[in-house]
Short mmCIF file of C-alpha atoms in Angstrom, two decimals:
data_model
loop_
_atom_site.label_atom_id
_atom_site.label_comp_id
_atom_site.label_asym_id
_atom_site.label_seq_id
_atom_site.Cartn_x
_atom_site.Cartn_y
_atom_site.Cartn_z
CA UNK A 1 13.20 1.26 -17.59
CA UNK A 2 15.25 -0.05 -14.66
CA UNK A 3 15.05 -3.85 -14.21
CA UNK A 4 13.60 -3.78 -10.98
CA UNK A 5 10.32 -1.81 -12.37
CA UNK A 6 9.88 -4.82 -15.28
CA UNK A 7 6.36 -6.53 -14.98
CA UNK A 8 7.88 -9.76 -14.82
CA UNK A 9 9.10 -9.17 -11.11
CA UNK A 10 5.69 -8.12 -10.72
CA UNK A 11 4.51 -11.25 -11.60
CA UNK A 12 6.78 -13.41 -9.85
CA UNK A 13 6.31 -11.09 -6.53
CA UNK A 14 2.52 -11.50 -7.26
CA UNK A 15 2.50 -15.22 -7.22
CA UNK A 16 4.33 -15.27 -4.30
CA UNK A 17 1.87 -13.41 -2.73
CA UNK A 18 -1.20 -15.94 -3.95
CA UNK A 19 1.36 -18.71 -2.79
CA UNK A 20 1.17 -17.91 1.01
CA UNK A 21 -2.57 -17.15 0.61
CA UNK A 22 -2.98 -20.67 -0.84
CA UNK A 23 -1.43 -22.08 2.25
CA UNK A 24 -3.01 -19.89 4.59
CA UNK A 25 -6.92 -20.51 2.70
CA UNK A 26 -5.92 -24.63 2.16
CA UNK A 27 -3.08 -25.71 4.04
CA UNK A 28 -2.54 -23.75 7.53
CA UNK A 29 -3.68 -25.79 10.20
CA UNK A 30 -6.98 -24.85 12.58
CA UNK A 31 -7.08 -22.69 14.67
CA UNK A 32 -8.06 -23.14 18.35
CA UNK A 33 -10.15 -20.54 19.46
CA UNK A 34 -10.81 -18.94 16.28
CA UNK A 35 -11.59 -22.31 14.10
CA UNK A 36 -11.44 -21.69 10.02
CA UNK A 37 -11.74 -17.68 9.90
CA UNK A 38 -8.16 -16.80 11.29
CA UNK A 39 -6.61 -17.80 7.67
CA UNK A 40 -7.73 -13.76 7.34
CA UNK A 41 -4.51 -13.41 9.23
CA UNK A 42 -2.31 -14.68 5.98
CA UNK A 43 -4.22 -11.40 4.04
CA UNK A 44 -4.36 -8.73 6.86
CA UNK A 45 -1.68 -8.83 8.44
CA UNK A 46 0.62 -8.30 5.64
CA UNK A 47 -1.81 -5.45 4.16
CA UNK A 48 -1.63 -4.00 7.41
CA UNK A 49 2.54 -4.10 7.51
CA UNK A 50 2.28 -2.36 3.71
CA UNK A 51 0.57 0.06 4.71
CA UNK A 52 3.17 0.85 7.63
CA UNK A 53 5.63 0.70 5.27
CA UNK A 54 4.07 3.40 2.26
CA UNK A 55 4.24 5.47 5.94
CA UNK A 56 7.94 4.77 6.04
CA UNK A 57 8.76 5.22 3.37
CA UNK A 58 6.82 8.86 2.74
CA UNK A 59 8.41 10.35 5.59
CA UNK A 60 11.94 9.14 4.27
CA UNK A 61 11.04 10.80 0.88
CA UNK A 62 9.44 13.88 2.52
CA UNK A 63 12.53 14.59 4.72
CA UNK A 64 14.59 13.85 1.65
CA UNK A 65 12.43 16.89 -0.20
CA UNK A 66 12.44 19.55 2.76
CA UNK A 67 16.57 18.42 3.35
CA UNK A 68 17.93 17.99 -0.07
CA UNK A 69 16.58 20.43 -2.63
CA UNK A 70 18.95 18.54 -5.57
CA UNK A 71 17.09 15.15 -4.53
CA UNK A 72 14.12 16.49 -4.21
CA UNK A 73 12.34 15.39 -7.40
CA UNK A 74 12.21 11.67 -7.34
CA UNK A 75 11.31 11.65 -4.13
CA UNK A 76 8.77 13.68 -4.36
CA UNK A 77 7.38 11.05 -7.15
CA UNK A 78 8.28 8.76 -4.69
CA UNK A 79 5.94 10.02 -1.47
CA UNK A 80 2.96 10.37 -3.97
CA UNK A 81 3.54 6.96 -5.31
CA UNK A 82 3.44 6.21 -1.13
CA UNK A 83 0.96 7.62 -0.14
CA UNK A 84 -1.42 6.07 -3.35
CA UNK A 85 -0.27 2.31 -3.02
CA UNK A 86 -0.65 3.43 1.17
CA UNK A 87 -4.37 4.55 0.78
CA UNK A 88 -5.06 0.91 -1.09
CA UNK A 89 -3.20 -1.31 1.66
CA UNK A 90 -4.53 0.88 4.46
CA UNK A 91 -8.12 0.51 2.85
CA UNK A 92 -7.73 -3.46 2.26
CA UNK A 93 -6.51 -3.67 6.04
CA UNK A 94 -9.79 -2.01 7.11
CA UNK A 95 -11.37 -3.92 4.94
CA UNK A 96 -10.36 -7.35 5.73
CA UNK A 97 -10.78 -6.71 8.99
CA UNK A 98 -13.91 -5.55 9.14
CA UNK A 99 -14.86 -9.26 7.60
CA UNK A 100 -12.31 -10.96 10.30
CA UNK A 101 -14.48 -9.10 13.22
CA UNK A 102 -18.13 -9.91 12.14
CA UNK A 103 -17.73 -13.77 12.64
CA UNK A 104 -15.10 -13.10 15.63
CA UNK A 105 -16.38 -10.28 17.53
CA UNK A 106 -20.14 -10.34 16.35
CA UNK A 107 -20.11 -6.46 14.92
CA UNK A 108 -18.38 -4.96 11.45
CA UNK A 109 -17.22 -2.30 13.15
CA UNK A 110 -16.43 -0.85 16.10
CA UNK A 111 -14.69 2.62 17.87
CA UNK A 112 -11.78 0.57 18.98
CA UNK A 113 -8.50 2.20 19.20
CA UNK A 114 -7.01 -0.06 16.87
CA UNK A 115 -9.38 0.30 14.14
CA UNK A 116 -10.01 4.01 14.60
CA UNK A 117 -6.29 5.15 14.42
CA UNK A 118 -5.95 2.86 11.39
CA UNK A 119 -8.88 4.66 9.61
CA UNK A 120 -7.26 8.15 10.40
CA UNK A 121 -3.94 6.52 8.89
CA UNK A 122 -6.38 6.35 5.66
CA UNK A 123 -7.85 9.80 6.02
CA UNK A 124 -4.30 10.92 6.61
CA UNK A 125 -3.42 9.17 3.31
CA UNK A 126 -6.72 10.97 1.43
CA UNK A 127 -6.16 14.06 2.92
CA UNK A 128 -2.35 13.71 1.15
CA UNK A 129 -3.78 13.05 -1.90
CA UNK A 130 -6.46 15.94 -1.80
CA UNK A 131 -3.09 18.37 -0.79
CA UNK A 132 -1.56 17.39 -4.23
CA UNK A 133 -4.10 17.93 -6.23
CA UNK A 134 -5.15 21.18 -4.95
CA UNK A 135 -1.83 22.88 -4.73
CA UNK A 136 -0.20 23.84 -8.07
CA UNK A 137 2.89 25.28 -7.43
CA UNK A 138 5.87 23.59 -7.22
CA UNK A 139 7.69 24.41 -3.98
CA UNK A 140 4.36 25.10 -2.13
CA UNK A 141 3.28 21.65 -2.84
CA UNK A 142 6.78 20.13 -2.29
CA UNK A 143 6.53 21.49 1.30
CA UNK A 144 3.40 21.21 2.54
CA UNK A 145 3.09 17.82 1.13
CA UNK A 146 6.25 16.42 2.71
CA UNK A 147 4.98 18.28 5.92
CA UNK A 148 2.23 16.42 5.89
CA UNK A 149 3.99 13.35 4.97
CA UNK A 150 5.85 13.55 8.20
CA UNK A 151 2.88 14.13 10.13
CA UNK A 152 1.51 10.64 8.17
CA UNK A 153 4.55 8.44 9.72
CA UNK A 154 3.42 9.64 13.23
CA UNK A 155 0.16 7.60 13.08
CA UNK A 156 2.47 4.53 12.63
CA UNK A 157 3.39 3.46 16.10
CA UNK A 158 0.50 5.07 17.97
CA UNK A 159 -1.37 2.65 15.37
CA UNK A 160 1.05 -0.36 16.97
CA UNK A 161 0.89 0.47 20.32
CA UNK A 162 -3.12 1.66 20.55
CA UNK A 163 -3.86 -2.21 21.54
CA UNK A 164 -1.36 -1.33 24.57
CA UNK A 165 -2.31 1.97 25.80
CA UNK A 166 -5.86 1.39 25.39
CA UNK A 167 -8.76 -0.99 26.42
CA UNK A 168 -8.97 -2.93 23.02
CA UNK A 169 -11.57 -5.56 21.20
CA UNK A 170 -8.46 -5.83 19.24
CA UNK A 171 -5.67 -8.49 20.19
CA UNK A 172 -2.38 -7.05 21.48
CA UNK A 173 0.40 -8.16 18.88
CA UNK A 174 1.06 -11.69 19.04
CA UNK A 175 3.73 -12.21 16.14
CA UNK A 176 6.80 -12.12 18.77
CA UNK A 177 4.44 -12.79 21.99
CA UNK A 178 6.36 -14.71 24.42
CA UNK A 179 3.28 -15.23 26.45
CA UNK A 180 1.49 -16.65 23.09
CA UNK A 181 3.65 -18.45 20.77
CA UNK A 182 2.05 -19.38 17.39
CA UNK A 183 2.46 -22.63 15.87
CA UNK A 184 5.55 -22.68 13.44
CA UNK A 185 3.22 -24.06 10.98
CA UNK A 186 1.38 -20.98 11.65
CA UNK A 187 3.98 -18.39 12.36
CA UNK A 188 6.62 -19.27 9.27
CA UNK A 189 4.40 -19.11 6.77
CA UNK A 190 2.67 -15.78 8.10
CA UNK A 191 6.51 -14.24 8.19
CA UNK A 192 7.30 -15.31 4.56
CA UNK A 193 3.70 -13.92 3.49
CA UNK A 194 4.38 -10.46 4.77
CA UNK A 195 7.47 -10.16 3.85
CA UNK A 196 6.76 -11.57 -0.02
CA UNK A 197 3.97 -8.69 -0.04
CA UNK A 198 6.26 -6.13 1.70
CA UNK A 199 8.48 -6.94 -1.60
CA UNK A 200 5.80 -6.24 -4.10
CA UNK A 201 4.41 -3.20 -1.90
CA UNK A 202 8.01 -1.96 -2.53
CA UNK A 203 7.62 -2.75 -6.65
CA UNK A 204 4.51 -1.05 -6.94
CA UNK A 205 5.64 2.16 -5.16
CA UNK A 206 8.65 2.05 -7.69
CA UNK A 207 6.35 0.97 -10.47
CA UNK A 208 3.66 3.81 -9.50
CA UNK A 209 6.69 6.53 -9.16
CA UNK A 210 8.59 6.34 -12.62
CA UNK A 211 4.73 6.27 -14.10
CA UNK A 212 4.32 9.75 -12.48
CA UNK A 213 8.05 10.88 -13.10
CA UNK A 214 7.33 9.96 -16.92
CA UNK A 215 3.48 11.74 -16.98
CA UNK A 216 5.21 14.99 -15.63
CA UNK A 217 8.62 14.34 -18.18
CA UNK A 218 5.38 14.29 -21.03
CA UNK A 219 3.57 17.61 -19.49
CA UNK A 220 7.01 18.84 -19.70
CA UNK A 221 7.77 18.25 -22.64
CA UNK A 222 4.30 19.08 -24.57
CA UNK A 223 5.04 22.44 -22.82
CA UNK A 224 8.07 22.86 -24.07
CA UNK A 225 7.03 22.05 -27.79
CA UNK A 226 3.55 24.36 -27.42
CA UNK A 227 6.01 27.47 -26.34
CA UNK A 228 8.75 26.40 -29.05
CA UNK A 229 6.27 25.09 -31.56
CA UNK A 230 8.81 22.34 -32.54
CA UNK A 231 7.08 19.58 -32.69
CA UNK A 232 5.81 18.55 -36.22
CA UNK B 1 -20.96 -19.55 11.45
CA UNK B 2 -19.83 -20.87 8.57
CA UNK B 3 -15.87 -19.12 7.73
CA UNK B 4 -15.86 -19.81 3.73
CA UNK B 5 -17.79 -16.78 2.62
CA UNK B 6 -15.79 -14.10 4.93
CA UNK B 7 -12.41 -15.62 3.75
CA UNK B 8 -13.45 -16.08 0.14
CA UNK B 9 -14.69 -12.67 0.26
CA UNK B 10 -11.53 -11.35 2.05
CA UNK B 11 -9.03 -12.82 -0.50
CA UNK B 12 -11.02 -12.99 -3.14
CA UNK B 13 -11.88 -8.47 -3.10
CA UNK B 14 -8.60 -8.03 -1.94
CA UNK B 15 -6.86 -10.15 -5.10
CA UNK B 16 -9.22 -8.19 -7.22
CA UNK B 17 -8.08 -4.67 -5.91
CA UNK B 18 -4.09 -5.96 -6.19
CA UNK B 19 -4.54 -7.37 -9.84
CA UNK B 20 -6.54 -4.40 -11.01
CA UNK B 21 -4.31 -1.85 -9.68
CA UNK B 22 -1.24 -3.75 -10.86
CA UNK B 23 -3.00 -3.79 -14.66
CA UNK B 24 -3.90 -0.39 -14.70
CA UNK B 25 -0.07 0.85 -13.76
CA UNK B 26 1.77 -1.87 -16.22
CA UNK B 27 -0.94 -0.36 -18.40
CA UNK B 28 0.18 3.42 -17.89
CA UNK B 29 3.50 2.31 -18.11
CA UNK B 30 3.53 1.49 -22.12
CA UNK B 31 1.30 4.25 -22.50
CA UNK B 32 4.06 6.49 -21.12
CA UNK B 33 6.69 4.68 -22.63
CA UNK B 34 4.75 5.02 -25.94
CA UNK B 35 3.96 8.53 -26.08
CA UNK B 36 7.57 9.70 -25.12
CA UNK B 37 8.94 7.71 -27.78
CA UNK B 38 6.21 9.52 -29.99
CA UNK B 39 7.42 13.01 -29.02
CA UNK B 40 10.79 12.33 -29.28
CA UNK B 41 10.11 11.71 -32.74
CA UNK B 42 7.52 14.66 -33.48
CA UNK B 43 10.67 16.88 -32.04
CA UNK B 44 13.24 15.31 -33.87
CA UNK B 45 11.48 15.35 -37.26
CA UNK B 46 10.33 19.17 -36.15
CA UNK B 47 11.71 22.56 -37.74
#
């Protein structure tokens, strides 16, 4: 079991996360426009960057498949482990935003560019999972999946640039906004609270691979032992 | 409007979903771990 994978990182990567939600829910100061229910921000925003990076990282592993046929393996592991811990970040985006824009924009949802790419990302992510489970076959699955993988990553930036090209309820980004600074006892916090939950994004993608490297080492291996009728 | 419900709701789902999906793959982990170590030894002590 490689060190990085050990439950203990989990932990400490997990705490981290509840530590810059415990500023953002007790400690962040007021907003101005949006009073109390912008601590969301300290929970969506990082879900949101998760999910973009499950993206990222699936197409990496997906052109790693269709490229290298010796690598191909682990990263095959690897996308499905993507585009699983994707689905659940993509989801909890949705979700928490859904409960940001009730008390901010008076609906739960709406057709808004932002918010309707973002559920395709999810649908994108299903429809990945649906693709593995139907297709058998090794090197059938292997390419369509990392195909479709590719295809996944292409939602990405038309996701980060639909409050631009459209006519959005959603607010353009304001993380790096000239026009709008944030508070840097706003902003700080909010950068160390996606980037401690881009960390354990990355641990449970490694965590959620080598658990489906070692179910298909098992399948393997009771295979092996029902054709050679070794096993006692 | 009062904001405590939608945040406590927002963390409070969302920390459920993290924590339950991190349990259930630590979980899968040593039950992995455990039945590879198990067939290693049903082959070993095999014909």
């Amino acid at each position: 079991m490689s060190i990085i994978s050990t439950p203990i990182l989990g932990v400490l990567l997990l705490s981290g996360v509840f530590a810059t939600w415990g500023y953002g829910i007790f400690r962040a100061p007021t907003e101005f426009y949006q009073g109390e229910v912008y601590r969301i921000l300290y929970l969506h925003v990082p879900c949101a960057f998760s999910a973009f990076l499950s993206a990222f990282v699936l197409c990496i592993c997906s052109l790693r498949v269709l490229l290298q046929k010796s690598a191909a393996s682990m990263s095959l592991w690897t996308a499905r482990a993507c585009a699983e811990v994707g689905l659940i970040y993509t989801l909890l985006t949705l979700f928490t935003g859904s409960i940001w824009g009730y008390p901010t924009w008076g609906v739960w949802w709406t057709w808004d560019a932002r918010l309707t790419t973002t559920l395709i990302l999810a649908f994108l992510y299903g429809c990945y999972l649906l693709l593995w489970n139907t297709l058998d076959s090794y090197p059938l699955r292997a390419k369509v999946c990392s195909v479709f993988g590719i295809l996944i990553f292409l939602d990405v930036p038309i996701i980060y640039k639909s409050v631009t090209w459209w006519r959005t309820l959603h607010q353009p980004p304001s993380l790096l906004s000239p026009s709008a600074p944030m508070s840097s006892e706003i902003l700080y916090p909010l950068v160390a609270s996606i980037f401690v939950m881009l960390g354990f994004a990355a641990w449970l993608i490694l965590l959620r691979s080598q658990n489906i490297q070692t179910h298909n080492e098992i399948e393997e291996s009771l295979c092996h032992t029902a054709h050679g009728g070794t096993l006692s | 409007m009062n904001a405590a419900p939608f945040i406590y709701t927002a963390f409070g789902i969302s920390a459920f979903v993290l924590i339950g999906y991190t349990l259930l793959q630590v979980r899968l982990q040593r039950e992995n771990r455990r039945l590879l170590t198990l067939l290693a030894k049903g082959t070993s002590h095999g014909t």
